[in-house]
Structure formats: structure tokens, C-alpha cells
PDB file of C-alpha atoms in Angstrom:
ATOM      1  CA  UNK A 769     101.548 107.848 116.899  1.00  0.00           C
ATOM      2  CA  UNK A 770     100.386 104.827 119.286  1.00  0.00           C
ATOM      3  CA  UNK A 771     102.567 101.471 119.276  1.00  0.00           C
ATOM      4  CA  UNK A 772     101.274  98.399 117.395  1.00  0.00           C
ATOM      5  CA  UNK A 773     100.804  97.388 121.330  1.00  0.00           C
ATOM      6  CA  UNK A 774      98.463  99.126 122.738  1.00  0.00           C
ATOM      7  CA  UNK A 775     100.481  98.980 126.003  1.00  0.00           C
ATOM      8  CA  UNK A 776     103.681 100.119 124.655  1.00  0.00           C
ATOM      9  CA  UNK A 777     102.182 103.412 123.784  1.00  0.00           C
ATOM     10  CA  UNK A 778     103.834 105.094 126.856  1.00  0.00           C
ATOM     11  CA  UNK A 779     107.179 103.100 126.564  1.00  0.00           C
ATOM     12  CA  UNK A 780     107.354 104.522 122.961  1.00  0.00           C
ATOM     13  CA  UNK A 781     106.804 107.564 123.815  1.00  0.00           C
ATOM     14  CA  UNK A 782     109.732 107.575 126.137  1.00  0.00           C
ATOM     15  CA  UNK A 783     111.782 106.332 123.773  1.00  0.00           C
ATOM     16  CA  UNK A 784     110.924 108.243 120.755  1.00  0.00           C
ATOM     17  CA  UNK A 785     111.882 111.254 123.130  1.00  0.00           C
ATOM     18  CA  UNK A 786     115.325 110.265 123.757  1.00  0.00           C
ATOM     19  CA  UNK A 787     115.667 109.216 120.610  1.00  0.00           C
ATOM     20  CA  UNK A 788     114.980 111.904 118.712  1.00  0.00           C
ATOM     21  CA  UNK A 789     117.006 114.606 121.055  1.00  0.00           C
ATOM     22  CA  UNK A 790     119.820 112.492 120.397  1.00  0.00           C
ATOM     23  CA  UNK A 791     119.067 112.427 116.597  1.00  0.00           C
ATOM     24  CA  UNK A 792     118.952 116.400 116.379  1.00  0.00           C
ATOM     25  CA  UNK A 793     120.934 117.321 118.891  1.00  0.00           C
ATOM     26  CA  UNK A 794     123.742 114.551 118.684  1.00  0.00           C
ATOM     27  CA  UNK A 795     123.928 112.058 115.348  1.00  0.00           C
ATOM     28  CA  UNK A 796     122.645 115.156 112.834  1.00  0.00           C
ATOM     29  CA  UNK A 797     125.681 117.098 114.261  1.00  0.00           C
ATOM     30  CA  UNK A 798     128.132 114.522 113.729  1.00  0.00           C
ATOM     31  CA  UNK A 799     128.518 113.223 117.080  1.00  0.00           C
ATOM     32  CA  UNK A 800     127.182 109.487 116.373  1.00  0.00           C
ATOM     33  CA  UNK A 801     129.058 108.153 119.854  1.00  0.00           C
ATOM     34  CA  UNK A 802     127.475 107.051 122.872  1.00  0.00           C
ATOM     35  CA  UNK A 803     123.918 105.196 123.522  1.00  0.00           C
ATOM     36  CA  UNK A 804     121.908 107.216 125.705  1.00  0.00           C
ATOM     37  CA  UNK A 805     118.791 105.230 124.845  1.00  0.00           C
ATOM     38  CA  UNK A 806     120.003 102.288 124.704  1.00  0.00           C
ATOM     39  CA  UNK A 807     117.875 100.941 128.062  1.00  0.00           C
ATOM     40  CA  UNK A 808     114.677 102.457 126.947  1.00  0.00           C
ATOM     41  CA  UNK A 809     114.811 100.969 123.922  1.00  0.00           C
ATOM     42  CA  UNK A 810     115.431  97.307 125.507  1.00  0.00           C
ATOM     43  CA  UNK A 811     112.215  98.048 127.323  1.00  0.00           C
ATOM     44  CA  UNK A 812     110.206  99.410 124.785  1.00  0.00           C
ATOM     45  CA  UNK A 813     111.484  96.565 122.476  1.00  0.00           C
ATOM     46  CA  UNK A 814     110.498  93.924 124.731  1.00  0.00           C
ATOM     47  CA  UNK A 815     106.852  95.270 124.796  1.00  0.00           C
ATOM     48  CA  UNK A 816     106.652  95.145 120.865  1.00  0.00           C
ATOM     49  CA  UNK A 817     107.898  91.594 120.498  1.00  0.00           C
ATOM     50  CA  UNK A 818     105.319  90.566 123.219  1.00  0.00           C
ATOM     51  CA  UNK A 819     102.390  92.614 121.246  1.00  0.00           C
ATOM     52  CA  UNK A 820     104.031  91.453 118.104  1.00  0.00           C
ATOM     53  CA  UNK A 821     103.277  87.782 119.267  1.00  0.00           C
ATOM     54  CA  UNK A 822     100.142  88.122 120.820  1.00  0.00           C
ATOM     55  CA  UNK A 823      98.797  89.550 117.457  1.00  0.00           C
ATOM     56  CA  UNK A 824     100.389  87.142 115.232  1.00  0.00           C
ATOM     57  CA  UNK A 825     101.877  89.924 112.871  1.00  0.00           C
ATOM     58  CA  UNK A 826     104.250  87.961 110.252  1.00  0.00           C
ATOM     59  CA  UNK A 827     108.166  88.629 110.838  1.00  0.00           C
ATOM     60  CA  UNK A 828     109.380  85.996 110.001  1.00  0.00           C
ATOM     61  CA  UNK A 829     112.422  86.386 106.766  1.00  0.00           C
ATOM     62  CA  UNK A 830     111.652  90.240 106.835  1.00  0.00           C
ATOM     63  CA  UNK A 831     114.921  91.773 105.595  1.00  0.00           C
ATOM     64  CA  UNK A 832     116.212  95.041 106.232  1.00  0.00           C
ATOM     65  CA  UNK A 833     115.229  98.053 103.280  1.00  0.00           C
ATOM     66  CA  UNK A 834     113.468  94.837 101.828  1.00  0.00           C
ATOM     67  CA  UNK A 835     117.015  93.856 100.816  1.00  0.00           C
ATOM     68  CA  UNK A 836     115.664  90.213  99.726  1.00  0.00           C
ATOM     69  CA  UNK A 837     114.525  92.481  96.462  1.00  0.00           C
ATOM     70  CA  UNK A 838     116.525  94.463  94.224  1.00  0.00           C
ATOM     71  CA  UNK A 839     114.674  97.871  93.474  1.00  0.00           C
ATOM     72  CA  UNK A 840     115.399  98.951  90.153  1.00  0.00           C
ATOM     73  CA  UNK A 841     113.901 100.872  87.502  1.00  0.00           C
ATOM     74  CA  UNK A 842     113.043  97.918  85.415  1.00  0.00           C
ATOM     75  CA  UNK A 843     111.697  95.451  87.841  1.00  0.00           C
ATOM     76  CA  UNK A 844     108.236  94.434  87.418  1.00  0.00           C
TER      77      UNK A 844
ATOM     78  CA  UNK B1443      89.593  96.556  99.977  1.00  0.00           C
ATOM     79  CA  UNK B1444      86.800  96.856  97.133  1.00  0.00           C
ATOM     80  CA  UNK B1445      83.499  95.460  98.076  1.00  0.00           C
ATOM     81  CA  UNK B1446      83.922  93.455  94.682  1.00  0.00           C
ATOM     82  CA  UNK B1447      86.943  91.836  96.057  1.00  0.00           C
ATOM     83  CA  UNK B1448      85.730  90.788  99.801  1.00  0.00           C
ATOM     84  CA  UNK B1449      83.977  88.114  98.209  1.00  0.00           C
ATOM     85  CA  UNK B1450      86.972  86.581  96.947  1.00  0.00           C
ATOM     86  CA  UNK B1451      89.569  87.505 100.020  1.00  0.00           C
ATOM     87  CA  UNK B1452      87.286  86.851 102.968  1.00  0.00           C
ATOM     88  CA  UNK B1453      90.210  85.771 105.507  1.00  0.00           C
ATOM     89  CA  UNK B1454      91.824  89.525 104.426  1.00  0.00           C
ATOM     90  CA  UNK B1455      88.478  91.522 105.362  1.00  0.00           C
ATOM     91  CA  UNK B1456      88.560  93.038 108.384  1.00  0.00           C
ATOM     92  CA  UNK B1457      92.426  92.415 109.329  1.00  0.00           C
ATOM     93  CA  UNK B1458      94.646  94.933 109.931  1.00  0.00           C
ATOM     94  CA  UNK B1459      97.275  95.967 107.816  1.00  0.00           C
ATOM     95  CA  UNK B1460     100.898  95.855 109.407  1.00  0.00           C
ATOM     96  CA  UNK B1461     103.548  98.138 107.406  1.00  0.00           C
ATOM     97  CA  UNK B1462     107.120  98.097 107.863  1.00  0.00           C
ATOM     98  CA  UNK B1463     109.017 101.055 107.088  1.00  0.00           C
ATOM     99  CA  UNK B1464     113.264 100.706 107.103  1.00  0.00           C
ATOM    100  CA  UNK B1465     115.172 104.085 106.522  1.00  0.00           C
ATOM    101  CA  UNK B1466     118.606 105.072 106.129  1.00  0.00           C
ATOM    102  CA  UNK B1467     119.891 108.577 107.271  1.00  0.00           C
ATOM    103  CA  UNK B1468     123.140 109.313 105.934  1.00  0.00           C
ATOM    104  CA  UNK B1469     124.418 112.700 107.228  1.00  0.00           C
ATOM    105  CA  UNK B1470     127.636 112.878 105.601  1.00  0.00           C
ATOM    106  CA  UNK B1471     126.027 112.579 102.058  1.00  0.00           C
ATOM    107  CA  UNK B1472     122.817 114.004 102.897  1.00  0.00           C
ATOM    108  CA  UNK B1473     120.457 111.777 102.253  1.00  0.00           C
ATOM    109  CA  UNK B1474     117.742 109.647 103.579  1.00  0.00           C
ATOM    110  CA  UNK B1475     116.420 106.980 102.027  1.00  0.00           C
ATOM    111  CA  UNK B1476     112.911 105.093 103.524  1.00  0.00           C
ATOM    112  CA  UNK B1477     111.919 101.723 102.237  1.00  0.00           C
ATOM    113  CA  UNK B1478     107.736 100.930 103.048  1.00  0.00           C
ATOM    114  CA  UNK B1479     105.984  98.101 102.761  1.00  0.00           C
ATOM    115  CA  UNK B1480     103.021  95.847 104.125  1.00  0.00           C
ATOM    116  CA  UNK B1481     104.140  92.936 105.846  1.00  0.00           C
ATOM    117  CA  UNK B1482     100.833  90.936 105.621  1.00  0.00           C
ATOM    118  CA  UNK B1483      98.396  90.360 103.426  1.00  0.00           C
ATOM    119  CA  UNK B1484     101.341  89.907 101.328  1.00  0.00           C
ATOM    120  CA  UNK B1485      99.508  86.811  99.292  1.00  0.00           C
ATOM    121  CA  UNK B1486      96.974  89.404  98.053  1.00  0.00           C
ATOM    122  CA  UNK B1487      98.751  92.485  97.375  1.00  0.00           C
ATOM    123  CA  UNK B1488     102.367  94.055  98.303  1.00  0.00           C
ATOM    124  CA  UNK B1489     102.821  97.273  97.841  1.00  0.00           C
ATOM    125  CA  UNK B1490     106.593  98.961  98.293  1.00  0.00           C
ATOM    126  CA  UNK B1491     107.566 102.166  98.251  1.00  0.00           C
ATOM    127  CA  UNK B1492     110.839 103.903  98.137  1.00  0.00           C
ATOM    128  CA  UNK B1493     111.289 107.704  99.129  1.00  0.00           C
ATOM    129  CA  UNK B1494     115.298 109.065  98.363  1.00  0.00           C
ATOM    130  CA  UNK B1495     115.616 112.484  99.815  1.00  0.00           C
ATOM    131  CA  UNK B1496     118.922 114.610  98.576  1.00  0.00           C
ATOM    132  CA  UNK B1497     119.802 118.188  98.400  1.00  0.00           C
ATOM    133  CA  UNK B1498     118.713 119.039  95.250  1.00  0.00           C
ATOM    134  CA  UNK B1499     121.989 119.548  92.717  1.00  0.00           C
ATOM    135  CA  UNK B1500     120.866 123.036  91.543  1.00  0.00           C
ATOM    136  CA  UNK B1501     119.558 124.133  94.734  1.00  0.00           C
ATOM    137  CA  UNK B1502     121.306 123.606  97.378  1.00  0.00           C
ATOM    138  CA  UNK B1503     118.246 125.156  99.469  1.00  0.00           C
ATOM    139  CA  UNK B1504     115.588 122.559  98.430  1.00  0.00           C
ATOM    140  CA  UNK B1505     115.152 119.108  99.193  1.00  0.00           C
ATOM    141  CA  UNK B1506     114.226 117.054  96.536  1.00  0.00           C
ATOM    142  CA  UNK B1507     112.634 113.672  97.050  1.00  0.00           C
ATOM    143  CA  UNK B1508     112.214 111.153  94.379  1.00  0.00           C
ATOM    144  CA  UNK B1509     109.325 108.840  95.192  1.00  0.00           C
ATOM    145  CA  UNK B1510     109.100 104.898  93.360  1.00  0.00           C
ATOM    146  CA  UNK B1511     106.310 102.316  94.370  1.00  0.00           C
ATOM    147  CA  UNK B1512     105.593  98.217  93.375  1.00  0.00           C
ATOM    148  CA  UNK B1513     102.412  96.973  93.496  1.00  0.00           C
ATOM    149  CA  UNK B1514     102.595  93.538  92.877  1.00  0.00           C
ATOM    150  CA  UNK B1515     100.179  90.045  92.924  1.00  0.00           C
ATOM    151  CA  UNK B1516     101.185  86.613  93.391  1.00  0.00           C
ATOM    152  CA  UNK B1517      97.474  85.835  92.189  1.00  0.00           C
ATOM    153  CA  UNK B1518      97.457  86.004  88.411  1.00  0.00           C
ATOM    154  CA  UNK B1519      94.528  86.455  86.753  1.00  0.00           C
ATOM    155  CA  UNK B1520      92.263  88.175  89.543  1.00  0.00           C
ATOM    156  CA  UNK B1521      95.068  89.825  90.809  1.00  0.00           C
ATOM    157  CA  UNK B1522      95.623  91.988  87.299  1.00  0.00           C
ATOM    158  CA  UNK B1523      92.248  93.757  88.633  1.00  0.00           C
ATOM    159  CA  UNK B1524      93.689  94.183  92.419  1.00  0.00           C
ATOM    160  CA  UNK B1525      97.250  95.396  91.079  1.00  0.00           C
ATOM    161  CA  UNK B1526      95.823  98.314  89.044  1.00  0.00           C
ATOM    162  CA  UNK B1527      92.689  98.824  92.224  1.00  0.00           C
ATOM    163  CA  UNK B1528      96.391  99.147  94.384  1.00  0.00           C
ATOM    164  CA  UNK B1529      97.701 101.441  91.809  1.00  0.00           C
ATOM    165  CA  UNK B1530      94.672 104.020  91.819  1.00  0.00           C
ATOM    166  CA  UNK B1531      94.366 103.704  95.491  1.00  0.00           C
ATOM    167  CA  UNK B1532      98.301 104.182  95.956  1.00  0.00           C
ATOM    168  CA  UNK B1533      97.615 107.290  93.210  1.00  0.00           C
ATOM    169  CA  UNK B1534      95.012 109.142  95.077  1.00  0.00           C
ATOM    170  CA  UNK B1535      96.812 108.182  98.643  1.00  0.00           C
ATOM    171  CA  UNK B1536     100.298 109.789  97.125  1.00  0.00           C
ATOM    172  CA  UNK B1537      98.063 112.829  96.186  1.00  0.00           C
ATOM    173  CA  UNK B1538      96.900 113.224  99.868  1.00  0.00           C
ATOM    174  CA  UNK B1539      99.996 112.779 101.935  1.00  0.00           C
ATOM    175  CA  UNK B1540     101.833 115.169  99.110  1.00  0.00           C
ATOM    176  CA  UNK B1541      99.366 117.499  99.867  1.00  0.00           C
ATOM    177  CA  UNK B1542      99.983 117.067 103.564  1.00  0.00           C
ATOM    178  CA  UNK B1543     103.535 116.714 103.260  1.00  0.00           C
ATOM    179  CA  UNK B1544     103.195 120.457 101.623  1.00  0.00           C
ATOM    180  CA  UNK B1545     100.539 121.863 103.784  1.00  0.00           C
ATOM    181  CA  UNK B1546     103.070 120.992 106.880  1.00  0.00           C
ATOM    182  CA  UNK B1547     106.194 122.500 105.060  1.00  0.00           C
ATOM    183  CA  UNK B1548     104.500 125.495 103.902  1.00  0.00           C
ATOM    184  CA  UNK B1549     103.333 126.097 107.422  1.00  0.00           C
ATOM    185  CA  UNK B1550     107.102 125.822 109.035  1.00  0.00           C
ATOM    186  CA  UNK B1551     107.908 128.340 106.359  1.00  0.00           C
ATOM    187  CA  UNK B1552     105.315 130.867 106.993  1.00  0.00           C
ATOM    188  CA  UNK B1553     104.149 130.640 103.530  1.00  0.00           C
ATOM    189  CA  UNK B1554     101.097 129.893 101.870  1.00  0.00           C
ATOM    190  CA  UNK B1555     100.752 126.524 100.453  1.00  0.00           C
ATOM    191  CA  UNK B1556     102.602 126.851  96.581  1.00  0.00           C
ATOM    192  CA  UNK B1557     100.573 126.002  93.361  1.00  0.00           C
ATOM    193  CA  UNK B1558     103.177 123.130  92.198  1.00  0.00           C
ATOM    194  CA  UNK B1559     101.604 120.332  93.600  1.00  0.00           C
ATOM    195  CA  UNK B1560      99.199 120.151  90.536  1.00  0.00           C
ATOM    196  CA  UNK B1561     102.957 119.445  88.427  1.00  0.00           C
ATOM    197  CA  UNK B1562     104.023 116.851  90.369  1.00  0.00           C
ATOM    198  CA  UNK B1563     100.943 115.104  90.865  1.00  0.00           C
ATOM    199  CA  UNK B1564     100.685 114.885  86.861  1.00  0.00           C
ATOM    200  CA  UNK B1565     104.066 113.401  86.714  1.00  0.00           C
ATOM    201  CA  UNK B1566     103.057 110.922  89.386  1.00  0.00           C
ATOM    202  CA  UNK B1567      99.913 109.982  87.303  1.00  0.00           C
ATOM    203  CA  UNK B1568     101.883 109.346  84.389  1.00  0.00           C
ATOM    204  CA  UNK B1569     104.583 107.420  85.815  1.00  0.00           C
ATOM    205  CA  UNK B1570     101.319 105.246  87.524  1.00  0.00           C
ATOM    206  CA  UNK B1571     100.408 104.919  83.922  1.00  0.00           C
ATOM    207  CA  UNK B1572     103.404 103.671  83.250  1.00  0.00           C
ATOM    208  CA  UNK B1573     103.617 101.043  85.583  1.00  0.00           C
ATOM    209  CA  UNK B1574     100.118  99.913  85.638  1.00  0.00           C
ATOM    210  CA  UNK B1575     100.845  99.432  81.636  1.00  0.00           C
ATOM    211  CA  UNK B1576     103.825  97.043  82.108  1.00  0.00           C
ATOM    212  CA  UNK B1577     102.329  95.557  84.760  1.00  0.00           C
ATOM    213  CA  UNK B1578      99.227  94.364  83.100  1.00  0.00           C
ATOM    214  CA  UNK B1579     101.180  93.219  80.107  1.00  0.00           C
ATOM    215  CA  UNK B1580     103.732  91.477  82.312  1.00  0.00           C
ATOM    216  CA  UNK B1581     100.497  89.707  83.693  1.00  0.00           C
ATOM    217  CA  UNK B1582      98.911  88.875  80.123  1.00  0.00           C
ATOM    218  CA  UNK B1583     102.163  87.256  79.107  1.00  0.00           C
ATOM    219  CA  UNK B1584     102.709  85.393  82.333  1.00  0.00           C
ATOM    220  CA  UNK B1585      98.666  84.628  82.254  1.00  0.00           C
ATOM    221  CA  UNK B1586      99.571  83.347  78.298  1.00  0.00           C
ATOM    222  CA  UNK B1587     102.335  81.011  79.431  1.00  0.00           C
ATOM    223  CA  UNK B1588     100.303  79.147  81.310  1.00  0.00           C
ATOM    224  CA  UNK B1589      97.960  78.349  79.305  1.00  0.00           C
ATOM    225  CA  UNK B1590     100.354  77.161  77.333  1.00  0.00           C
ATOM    226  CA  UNK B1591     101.900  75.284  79.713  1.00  0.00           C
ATOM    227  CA  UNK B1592      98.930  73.781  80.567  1.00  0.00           C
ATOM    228  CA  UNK B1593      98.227  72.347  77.340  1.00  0.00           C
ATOM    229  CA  UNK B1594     101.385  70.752  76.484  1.00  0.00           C
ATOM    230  CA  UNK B1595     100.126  68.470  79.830  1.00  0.00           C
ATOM    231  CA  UNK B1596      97.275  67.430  77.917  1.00  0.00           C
TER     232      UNK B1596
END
């Protein structure tokens, strides 16, 4: 999948890699130390919030899981 | 969007839409929970959606993956007819990506696709139903307040 900026495609891609042999290989095994992507993730970070500003996407009072709301069954 | 509905939403035609989507892996437990949701075009139309996987309690094999979406409208009045447009579209989107969500498990199992998406995409239509039910009565009796509202100003 491409990055909301266009040229943070290959930054995410570098990224997602590390990430996600850390994720199997490391934090699903129950080793959750140690942040071997943190750098690339600075990077690929710093794109976004360029891209992010250049296309005037809204993220302002966004909240984490939504958490502003409280999901229950009877909410309307 | 709708044709129909351009008319009335011309600064939304034509935009993008951004969605957000949070998630929460909790290996110890076994569970992952993902929160979705569309951070613009929030005036017209938010839709959420929360996916809770777990191991399934009589299983311990399966996954089992419980699936809840809002649609909601600040708009009242026009927006009855865009919350239950959201609803069908979220209805016959859900189908899809079930479908795909099968099609790809199936695959990494060396199996051939099983026959029990046609259950669960009954129960999702009825729990749709549901919502799109309380929804547009939440939105009559909201609609009905302020027209009463409005004449106690006269």
C-alpha cells in the first residue's frame, strides 16, 4: 500500500519492513525490548507530517482508538 | 457519494477520503482490537468501525472476530437519507472485504473457500437492520424536538 505522500512511498516501505520483522519475529514472541526501527520511523514520520500538511488532511483533536467516544452497544 | 447527494455536498465531491485506523495488539491476552474511521468529511457522514479479534472460547483453533460499525450525521433531516445510503454502502462493502478476508485465509490454508459466509453475512444484514432502525427513529425524535423547539420561539 502507497503512503498518503506520494513521496513517502519508499520510506514506508522501509519501515513497514523493519517493522513488521520485529512484530513477528520479536514483540509476537514476547520479546517487546529494544527499538530497532526507531530511526526509520523518525524519517518516514517526518515525510507524512510534511504530506499531511501540504494536503490539508484534518488532525487536529484526533484521539487515539477514537477514545473522545465511548463505543458501546447502545450508543446511537 | 450518490449522484442525488452531490447536489447538496458540492465542496465533498471529488475530495478524497482520509481514514484513520488505531489498533491494539495484545499478545498476552490474545487479542487485537482495530478502531476505523474517516477523518474528513466528518460534517457529512462518519462512519466507525470496530473489529475485536480473540481466540474463539470453544475453539481454541479459530479466530473469531466480532465486527460493530456507527454511521452517524450531524445534518438532521437530509442526513436520515445519507445515514441509511452509509449503511447499505457499509453493508455491501462488509460483504466484499469478508469475502476477501476469506478468499485470502482459505488460500493460506490450502482449502477451498467454505460456504459460511452466506451465515454471517445474514447476521450482518440484520444487525444493519437493526441499526439503521434506531437510527432513523433516533433522527425522527431529534427531527420532532425541534420543531418543537422552534415553536415555543414563536
Amino acid at each position: 500500500m502507497n503512503s498518503v505522500g506520494e513521496a513517502c512511498t519508499e520510506l514506508k516501505r522501509e519501515y513497514d519492513q523493519c517493522f513488521n520483522r520485529w512484530f513477528a519475529e520479536k514483540f509476537l514472541k514476547g520479546e517487546s525490548g529494544g527499538d530497532p526501527c526507531g530511526q526509520l520511523f523518525k524519517r518516514y514520520q517526518l515525510c507524512v507530517q510534511k504530506a499531511i500538511k501540504e494536503k490539508d488532511i484534518p488532525i487536529e483533536g484526533l484521539e487515539f482508538m477514537g477514545a473522545s467516544k465511548a463505543k458501546t452497544e447502545n450508543s446511537s | 457519494m450518490p449522484r442525488w447527494a452531490e447536489r447538496f455536498f458540492p465542496a465533498n465531491v471529488a475530495h478524497s477520503v482520509y481514514i484513520l485506523e488505531d489498533s491494539i495488539v495484545d499478545p498476552k491476552n490474545r487479542t487485537m482490537t482495530t478502531f476505523t474511521w474517516n477523518i474528513n468529511h466528518a460534517r457529512l457522514m462518519v462512519v466507525e468501525e470496530r473489529c475485536v479479534y480473540r481466540v474463539n472460547p470453544e475453539n481454541s483453533n479459530w479466530t473469531e472476530v466480532k465486527r460493530e460499525a456507527w454511521v452517524s450525521s450531524s445534518l438532521f433531516g437530509v442526513s436520515r437519507a445519507v445515514q441509511e445510503f452509509g449503511l447499505a454502502r457499509f453493508k455491501s462493502n462488509v460483504t466484499k472485504s469478508t469475502k476477501g478476508f476469506e478468499y485470502v485465509l482459505a488460500k493460506m490454508q490450502g482449502e477451498a473457500p467454505s460456504k459460511t459466509l452466506v451465515e454471517t453475512a445474514k447476521e450482518a444484514t440484520e444487525k444493519a437492520k437493526e441499526t439503521a432502525l434506531a437510527a432513523t427513529e433516533k433522527a425522527k425524535d431529534l427531527a420532532s424536538k425541534a420543531a418543537t423547539k422552534k415553536k415555543q420561539y414563536v
